[in-house]
Coordinates of C-alpha atoms in Angstrom, one line a residue:
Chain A
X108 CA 4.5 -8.2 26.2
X109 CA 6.6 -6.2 24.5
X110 CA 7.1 -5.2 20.7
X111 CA 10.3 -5.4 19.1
X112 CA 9.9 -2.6 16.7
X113 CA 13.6 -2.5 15.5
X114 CA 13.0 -6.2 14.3
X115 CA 10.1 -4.7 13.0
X116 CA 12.1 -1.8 11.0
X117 CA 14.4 -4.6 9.7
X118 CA 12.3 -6.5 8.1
X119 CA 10.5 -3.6 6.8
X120 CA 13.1 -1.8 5.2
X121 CA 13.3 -2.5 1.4
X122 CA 9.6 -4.0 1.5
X123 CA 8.2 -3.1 -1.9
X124 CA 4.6 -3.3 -3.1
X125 CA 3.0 -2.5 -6.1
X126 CA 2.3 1.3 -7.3
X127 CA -1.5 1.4 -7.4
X128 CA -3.0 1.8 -10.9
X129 CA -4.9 4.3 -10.5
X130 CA -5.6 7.3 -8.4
X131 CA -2.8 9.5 -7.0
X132 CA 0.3 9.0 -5.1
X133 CA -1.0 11.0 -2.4
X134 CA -3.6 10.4 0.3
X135 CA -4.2 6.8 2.5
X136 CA -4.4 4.7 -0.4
X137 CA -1.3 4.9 -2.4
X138 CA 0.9 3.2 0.9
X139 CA -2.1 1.4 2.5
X140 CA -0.7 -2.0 1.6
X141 CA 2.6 -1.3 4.3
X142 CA -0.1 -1.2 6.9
X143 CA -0.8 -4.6 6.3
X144 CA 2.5 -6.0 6.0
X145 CA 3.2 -3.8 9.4
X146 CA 0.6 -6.3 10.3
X147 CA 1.8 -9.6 9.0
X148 CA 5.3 -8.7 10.5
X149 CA 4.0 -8.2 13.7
X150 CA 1.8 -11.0 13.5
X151 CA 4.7 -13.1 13.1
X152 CA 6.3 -11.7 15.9
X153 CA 3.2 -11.8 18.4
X154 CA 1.0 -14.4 16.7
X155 CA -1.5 -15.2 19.4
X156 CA -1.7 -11.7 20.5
X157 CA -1.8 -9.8 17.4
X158 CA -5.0 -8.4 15.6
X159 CA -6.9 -6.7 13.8
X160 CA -9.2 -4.4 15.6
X161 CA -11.8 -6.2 13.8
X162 CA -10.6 -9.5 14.5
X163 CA -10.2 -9.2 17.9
X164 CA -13.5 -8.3 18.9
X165 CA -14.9 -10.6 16.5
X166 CA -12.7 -13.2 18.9
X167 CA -13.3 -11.8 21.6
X168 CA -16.9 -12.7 21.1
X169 CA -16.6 -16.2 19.7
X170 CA -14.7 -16.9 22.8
X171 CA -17.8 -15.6 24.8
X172 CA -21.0 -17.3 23.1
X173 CA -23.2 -16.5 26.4
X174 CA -22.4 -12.8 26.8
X175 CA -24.9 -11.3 24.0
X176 CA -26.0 -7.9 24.7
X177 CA -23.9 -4.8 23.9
X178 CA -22.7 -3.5 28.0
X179 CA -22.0 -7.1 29.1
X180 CA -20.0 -7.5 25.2
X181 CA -18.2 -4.0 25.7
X182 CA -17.4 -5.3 29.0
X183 CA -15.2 -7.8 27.7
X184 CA -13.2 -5.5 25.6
X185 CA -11.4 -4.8 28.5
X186 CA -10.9 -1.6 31.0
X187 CA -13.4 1.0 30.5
X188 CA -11.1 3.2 28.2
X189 CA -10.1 0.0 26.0
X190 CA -13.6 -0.5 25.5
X191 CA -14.2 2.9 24.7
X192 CA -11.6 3.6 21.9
X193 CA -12.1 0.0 20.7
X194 CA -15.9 -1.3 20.6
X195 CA -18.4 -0.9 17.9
X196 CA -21.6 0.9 18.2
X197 CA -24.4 0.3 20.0
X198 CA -26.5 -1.6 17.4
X199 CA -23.6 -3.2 15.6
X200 CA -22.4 -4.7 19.1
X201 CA -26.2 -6.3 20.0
X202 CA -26.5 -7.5 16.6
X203 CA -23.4 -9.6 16.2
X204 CA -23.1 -13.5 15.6
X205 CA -21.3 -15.7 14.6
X206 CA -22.1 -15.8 11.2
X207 CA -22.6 -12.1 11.0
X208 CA -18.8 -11.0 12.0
X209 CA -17.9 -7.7 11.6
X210 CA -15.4 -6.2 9.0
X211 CA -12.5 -3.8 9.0
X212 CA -14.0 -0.4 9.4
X213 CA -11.8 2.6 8.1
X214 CA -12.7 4.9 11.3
X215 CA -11.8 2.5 14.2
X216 CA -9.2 3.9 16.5
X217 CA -6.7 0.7 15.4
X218 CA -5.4 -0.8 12.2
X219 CA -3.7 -2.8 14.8
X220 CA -4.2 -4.6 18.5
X221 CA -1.6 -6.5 20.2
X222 CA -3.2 -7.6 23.1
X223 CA -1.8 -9.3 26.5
X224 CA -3.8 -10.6 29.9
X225 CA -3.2 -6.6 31.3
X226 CA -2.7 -4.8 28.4
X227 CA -3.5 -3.3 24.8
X228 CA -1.2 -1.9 22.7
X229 CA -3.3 0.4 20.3
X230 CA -0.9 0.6 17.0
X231 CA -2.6 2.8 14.6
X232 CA -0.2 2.6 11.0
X233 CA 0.8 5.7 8.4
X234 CA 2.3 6.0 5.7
X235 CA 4.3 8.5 4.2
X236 CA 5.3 9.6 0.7
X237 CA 8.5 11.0 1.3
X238 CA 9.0 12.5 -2.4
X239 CA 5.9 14.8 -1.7
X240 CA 5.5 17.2 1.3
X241 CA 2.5 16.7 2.1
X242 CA -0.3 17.7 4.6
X243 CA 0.1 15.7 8.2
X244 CA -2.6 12.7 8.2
X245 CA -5.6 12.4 10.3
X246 CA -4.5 10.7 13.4
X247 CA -7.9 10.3 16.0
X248 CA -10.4 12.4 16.2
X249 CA -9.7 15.2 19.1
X250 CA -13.1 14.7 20.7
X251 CA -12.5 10.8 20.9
X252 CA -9.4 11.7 22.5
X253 CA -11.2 14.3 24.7
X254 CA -13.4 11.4 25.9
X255 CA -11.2 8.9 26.3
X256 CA -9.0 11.1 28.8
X257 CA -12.1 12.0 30.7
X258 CA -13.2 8.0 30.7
X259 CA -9.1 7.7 32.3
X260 CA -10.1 9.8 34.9
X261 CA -13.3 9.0 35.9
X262 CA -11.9 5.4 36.4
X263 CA -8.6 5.6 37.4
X264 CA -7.5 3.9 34.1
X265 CA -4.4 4.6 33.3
X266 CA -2.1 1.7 32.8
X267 CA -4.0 -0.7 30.6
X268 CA -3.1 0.5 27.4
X269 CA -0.8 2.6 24.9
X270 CA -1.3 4.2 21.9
X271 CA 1.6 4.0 19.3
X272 CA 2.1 5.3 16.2
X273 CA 4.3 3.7 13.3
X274 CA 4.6 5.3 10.2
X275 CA 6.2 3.4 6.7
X276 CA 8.4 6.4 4.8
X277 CA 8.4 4.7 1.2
X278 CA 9.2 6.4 -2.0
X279 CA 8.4 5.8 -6.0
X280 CA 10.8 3.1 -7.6
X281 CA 9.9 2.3 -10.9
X282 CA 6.2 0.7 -10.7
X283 CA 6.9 -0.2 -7.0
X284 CA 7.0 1.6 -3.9
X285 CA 9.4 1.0 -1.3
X286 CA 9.6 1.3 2.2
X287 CA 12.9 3.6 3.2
X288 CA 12.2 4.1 7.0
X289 CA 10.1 3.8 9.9
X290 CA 9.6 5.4 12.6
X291 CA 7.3 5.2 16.5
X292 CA 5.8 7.2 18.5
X293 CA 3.8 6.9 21.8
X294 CA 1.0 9.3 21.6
X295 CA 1.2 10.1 25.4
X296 CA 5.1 10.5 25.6
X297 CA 4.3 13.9 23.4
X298 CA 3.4 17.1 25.0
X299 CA -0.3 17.0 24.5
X300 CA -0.2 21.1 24.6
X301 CA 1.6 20.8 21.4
X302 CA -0.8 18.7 19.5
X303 CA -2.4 20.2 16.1
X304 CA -6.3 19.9 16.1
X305 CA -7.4 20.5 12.7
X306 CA -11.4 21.5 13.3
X307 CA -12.3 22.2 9.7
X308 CA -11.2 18.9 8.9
X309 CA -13.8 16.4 11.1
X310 CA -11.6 17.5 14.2
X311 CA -8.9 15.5 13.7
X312 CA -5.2 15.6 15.2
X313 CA -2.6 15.9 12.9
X314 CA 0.7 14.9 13.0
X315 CA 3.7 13.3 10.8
X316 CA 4.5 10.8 13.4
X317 CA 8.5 10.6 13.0
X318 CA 8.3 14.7 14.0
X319 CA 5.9 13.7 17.0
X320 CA 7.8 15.4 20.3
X321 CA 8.4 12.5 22.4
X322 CA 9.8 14.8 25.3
X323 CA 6.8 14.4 27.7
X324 CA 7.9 13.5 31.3
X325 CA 4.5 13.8 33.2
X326 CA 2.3 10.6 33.6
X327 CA -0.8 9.6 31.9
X328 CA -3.2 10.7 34.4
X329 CA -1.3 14.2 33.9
X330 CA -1.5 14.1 30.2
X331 CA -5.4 13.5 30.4
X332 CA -5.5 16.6 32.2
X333 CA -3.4 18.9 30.4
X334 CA -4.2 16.9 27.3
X335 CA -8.6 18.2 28.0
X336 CA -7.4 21.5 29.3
X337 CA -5.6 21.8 25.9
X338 CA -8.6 20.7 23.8
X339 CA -11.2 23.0 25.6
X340 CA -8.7 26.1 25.5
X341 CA -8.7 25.3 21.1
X342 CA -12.7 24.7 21.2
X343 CA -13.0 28.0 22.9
X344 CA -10.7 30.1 20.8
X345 CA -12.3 28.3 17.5
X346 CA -15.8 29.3 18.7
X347 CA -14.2 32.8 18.8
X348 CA -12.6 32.6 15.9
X349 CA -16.2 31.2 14.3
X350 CA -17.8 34.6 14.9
X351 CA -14.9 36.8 13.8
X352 CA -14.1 34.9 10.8
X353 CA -17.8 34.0 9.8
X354 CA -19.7 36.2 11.4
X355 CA -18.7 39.7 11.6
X356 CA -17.9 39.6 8.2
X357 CA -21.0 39.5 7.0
X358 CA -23.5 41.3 9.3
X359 CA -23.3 44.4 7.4
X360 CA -25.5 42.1 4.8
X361 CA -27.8 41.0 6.4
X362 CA -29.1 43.2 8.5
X363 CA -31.8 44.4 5.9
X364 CA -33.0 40.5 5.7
X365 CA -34.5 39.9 9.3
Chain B
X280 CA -26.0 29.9 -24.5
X281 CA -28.7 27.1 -23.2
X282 CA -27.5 23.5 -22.2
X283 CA -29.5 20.7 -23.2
X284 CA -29.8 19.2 -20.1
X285 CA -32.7 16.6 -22.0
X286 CA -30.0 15.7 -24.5
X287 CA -27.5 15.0 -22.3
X288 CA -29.8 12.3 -19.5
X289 CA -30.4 10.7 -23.4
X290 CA -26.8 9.9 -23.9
X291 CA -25.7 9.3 -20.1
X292 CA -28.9 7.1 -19.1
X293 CA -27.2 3.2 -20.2
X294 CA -23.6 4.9 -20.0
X295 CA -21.3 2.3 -18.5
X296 CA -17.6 2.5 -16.8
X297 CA -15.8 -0.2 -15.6
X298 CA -16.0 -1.4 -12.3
X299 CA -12.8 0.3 -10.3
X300 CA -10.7 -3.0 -9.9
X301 CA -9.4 -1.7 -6.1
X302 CA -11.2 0.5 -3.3
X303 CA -14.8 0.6 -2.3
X304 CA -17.8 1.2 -4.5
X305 CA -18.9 4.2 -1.9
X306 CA -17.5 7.8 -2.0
X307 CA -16.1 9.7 -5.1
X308 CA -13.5 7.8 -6.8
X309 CA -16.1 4.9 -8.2
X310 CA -18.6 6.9 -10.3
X311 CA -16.0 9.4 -11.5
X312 CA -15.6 8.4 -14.8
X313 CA -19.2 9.2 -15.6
X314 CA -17.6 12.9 -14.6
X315 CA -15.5 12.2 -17.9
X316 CA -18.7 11.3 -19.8
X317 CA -20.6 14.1 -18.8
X318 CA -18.0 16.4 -20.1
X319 CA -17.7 14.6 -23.4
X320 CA -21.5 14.6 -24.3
X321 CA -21.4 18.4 -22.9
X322 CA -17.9 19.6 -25.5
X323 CA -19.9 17.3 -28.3
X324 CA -23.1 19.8 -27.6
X325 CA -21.4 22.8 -27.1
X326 CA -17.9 22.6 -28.6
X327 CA -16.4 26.1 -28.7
X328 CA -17.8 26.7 -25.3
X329 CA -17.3 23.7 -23.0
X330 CA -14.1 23.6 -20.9
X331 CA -12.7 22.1 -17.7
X332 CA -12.1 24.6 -15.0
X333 CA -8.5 24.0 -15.7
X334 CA -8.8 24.6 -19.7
X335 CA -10.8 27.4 -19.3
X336 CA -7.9 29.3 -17.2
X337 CA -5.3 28.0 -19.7
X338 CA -7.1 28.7 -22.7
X339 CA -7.7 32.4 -21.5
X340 CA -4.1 32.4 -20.5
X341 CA -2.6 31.3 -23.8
X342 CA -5.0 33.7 -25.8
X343 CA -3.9 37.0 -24.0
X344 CA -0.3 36.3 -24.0
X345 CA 0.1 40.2 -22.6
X346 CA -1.3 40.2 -19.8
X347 CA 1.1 38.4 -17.4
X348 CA 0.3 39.7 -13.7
X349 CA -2.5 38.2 -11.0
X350 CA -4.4 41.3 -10.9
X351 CA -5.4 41.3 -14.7
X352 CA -5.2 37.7 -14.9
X353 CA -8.6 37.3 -12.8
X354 CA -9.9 40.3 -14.5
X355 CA -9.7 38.2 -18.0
X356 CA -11.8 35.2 -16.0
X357 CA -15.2 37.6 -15.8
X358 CA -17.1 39.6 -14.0
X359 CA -15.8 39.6 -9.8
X360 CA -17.8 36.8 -9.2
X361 CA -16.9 34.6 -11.7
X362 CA -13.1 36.0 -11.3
X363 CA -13.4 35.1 -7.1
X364 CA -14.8 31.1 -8.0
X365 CA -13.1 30.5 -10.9
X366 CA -9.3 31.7 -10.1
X367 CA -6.9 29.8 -8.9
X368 CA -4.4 31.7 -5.9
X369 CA -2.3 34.4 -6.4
X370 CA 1.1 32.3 -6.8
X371 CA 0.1 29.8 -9.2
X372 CA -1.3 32.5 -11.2
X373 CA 1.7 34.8 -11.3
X374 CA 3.6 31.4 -12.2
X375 CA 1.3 30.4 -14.9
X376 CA 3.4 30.1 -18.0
X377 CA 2.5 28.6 -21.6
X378 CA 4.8 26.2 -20.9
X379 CA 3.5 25.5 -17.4
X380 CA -0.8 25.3 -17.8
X381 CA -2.6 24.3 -14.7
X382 CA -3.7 21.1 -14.1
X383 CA -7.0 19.9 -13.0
X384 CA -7.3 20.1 -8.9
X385 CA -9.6 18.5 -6.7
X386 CA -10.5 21.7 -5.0
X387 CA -11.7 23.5 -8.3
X388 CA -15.2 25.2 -7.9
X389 CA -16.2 23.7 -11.0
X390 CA -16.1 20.5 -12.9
X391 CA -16.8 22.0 -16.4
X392 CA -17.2 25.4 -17.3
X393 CA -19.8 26.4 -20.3
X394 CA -18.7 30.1 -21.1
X395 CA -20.1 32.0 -23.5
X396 CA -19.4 35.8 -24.3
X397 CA -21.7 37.5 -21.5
X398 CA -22.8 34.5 -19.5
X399 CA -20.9 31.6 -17.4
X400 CA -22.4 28.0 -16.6
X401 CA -20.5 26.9 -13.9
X402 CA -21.0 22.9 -13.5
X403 CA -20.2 20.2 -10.7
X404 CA -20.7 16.8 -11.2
X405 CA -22.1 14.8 -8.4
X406 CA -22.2 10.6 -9.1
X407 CA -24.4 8.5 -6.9
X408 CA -24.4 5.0 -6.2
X409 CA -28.0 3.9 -5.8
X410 CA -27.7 0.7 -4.3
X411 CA -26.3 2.3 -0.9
X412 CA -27.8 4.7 1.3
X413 CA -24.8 7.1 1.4
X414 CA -24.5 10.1 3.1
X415 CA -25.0 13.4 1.1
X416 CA -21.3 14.4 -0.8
X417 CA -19.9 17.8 -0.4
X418 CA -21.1 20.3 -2.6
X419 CA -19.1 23.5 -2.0
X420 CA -17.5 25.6 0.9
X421 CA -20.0 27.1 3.0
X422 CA -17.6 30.0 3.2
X423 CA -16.5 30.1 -0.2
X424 CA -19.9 30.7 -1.2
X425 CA -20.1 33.2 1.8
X426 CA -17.8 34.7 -0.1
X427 CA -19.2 34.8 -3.2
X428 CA -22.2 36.2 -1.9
X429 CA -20.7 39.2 -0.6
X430 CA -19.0 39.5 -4.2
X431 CA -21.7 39.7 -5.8
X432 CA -23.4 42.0 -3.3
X433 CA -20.7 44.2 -3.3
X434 CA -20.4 44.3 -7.1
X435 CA -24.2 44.1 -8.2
X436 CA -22.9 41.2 -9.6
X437 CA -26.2 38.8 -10.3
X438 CA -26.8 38.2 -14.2
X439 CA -23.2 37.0 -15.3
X440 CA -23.2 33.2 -14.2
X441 CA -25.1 30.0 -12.9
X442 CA -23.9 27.7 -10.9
X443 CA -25.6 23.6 -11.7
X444 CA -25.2 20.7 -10.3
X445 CA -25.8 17.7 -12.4
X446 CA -26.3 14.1 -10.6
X447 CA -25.2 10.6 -12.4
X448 CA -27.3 8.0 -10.4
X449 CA -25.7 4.4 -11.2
X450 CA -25.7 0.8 -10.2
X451 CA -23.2 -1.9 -10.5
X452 CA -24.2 -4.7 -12.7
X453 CA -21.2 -7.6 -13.2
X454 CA -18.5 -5.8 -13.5
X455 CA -20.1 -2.5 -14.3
X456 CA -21.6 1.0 -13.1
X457 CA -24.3 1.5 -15.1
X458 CA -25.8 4.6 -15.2
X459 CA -29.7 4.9 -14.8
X460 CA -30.3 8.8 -14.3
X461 CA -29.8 12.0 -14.6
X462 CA -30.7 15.0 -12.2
X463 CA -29.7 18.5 -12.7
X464 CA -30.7 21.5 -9.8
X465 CA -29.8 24.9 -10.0
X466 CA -28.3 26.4 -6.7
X467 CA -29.7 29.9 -7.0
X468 CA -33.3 28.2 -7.2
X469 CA -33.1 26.5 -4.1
X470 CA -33.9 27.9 -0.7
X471 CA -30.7 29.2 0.7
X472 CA -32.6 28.4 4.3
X473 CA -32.4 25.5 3.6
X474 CA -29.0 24.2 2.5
X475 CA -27.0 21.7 5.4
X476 CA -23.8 23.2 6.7
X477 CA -21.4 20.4 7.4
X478 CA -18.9 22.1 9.7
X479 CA -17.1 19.1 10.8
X480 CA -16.2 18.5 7.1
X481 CA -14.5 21.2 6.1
X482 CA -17.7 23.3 6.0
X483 CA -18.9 22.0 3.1
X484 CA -22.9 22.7 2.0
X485 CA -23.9 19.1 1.7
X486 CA -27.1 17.3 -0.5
X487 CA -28.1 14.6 -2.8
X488 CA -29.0 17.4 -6.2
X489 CA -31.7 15.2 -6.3
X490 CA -33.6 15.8 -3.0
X491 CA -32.7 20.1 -3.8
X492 CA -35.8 21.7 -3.3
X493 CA -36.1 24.2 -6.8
X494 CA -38.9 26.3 -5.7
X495 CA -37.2 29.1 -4.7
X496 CA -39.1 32.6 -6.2
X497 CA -36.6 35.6 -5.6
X498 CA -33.9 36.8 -7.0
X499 CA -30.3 36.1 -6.8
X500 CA -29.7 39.6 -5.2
X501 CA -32.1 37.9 -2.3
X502 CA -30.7 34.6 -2.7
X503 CA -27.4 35.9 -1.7
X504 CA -28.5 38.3 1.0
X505 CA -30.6 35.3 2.4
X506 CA -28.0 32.8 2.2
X507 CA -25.7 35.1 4.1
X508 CA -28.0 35.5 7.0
X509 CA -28.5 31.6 7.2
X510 CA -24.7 31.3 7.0
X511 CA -24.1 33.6 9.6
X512 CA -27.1 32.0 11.8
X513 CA -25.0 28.9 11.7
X514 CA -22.0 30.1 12.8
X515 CA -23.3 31.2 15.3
X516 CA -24.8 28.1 16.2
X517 CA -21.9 25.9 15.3
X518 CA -20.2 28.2 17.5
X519 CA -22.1 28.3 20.5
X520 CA -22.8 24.3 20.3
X521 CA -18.8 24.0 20.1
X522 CA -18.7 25.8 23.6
X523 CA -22.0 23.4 24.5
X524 CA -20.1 20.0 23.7
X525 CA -16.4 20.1 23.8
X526 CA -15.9 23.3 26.5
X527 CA -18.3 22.6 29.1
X528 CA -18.3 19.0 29.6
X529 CA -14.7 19.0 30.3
X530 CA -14.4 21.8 32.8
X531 CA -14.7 19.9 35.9
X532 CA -11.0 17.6 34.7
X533 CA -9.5 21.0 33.7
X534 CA -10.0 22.6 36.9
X535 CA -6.8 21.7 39.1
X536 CA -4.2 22.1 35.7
X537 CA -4.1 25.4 35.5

């Protein structure tokens, strides 16, 4: 089940939608409408197999009426590290029906799932205001990632799923904006040595997705590994960092308090 | 230079803004109009004295036309303290021309500024959506205030300035946020012990103004020593607990990379 994302770059290309009212041109909001016309456009492409990360699970259980408790539910979702990045919590999961569905959340792992008998593609959508140079988005949170490799690992799950990134370049025409480019990436063909943790900002990886390095050559099981040795190396030197920058500093203070 | 704080709750309490026509009725973007109000009924009180953060700068700016580096730029703002929360970086203010006046940034300590000759009420505006159960917004940088702290320490710096948070509760009604209350704390009379660290989000101090306890009996000499122990308490915390969940854990995957 593959994605033709050069169809989908054609018939994104010159999409316009409208400048939002209010509230700046920078941040999620300003381009969030390209995500769901990524969507649509995909859709059209893939339409039994394309969803909402919402919607599938919320299919995914209507298709299922006699599983009803949250491990046999999560089970469904697929291999353990598809069910991982993509179920709902605990509570959430035991409490759905079918007249309680859930909604689109703004922190699940997709904005999209294209889903086949053997495998997820995870497509997660930015956008990008190419007048501005601005900060690198959130992408996943690096200690989701962290458990997700170590879930790979632990089960030998490794070729159930990808994770792709497409990001909509669009500038500011007039009252509309309009999409200019867009460009993939495959979170595990990038070095994952490389990749930018940002722990100040709720640990999140950051990355403009058309400068993503797609250069990596090892397989996934390799990439979990150097992908958690790079992740504990940062947590250790930002623990250090923690006492030198917030610490130290200030010890000459309080030492007449205790 | 005393705000009326009773005044003010008499004009906001039946305040309403329109309902923002896009985006969700949580985080900061819904009540921030009442922001706007707060400010109007504040500049109708206190006219000559009432300024955004922004205004403040350029109004300084544009009154001392001489005095054109960084250095004696933040000297004009106050005392050190004031000068450290209140000025903007050292580029933008070498840049700072009549011609070019700051604009109002989302990062700004303040909201509104009430400044008077020998005293500085520094303001934020917190809005709160009382039909949800929403977690605490950010207040300020724990390590800006870190900061501060040792500023003031270092420059028996402790009579020039306040720092108040003031709290628009609201509900929606039709097509409406009304507002129903006003709260106002003062930072320096809350125990510094006490104040939540949030250092997943950008280490911001986090609570509902509120739910901020008022009772606290020493002085801001204290308040600042105290707060910097607390601060540096948890860091050291943060820090250890970063080794606790994201080093350890991983260890036994990381093992056979290296």
């Amino acid at each position: 089940m593959n994605i033709d994302f050069e169809l989908l770059a054609k018939k994104m290309i010159g999409q316009t939608v409208p400048k939002p009212s209010s509230g700046t041109l920078s941040g999620h909001a300003a381009g969030e409408p390209f995500d769901k016309l990524v969507y649509k456009f995909l859709k059209e492409q893939l339409p039994q197999n394309t969803f909402r990360q919402y919607e599938f699970l919320n299919e995914l259980f209507l298709a299922n009426p006699q599983v009803q408790n949250y491990n046999e539910r999560v089970k469904l979702i697929g291999t353990p590290t598809i069910s991982y990045l993509l179920s709902r919590g605990k509570e959430p999961t035991n409490k759905w029906k079918p007249d309680k569905l859930f909604e689109e959340k703004q922190n699940d792992t997709a904005d999209i799932v294209v889903s086949d008998k053997d495998f997820i593609h995870i497509i997660d959508v930015k956008t990008r205001n190419m007048s501005k140079n601005a900060q690198a988005p959130n992408i996943i949170s690096a200690s989701k990632l962290a458990g997700a490799c170590s879930v790979m690992l632990d089960n030998n799950d490794f070729d159930s799923f990808d994770i792709n990134y497409i990001q909509v370049d669009w500038i500011l025409e007039d009252k509309n904006l309009v999409c200019t480019n867009i460009t993939k990436a495959d979170l595990f063909k990038s070095n994952p040595e490389k990749l930018y943790i940002n722990w100040a900002s709720a640990m999140q990886i950051q990355f403009h997705v058309n400068e993503l390095n797609q250069n990596y050559n090892g397989d996934k099981k390799n990439w979990a590994k150097e992908y958690l040795y790079h992740f504990t190396q940062e947590a250790t030197k930002r623990s250090k960092y923690m006492i030198n920058e917030y610490v130290i500093p200030y010890e000459k203070y309080t030492k007449s308090v205790v």
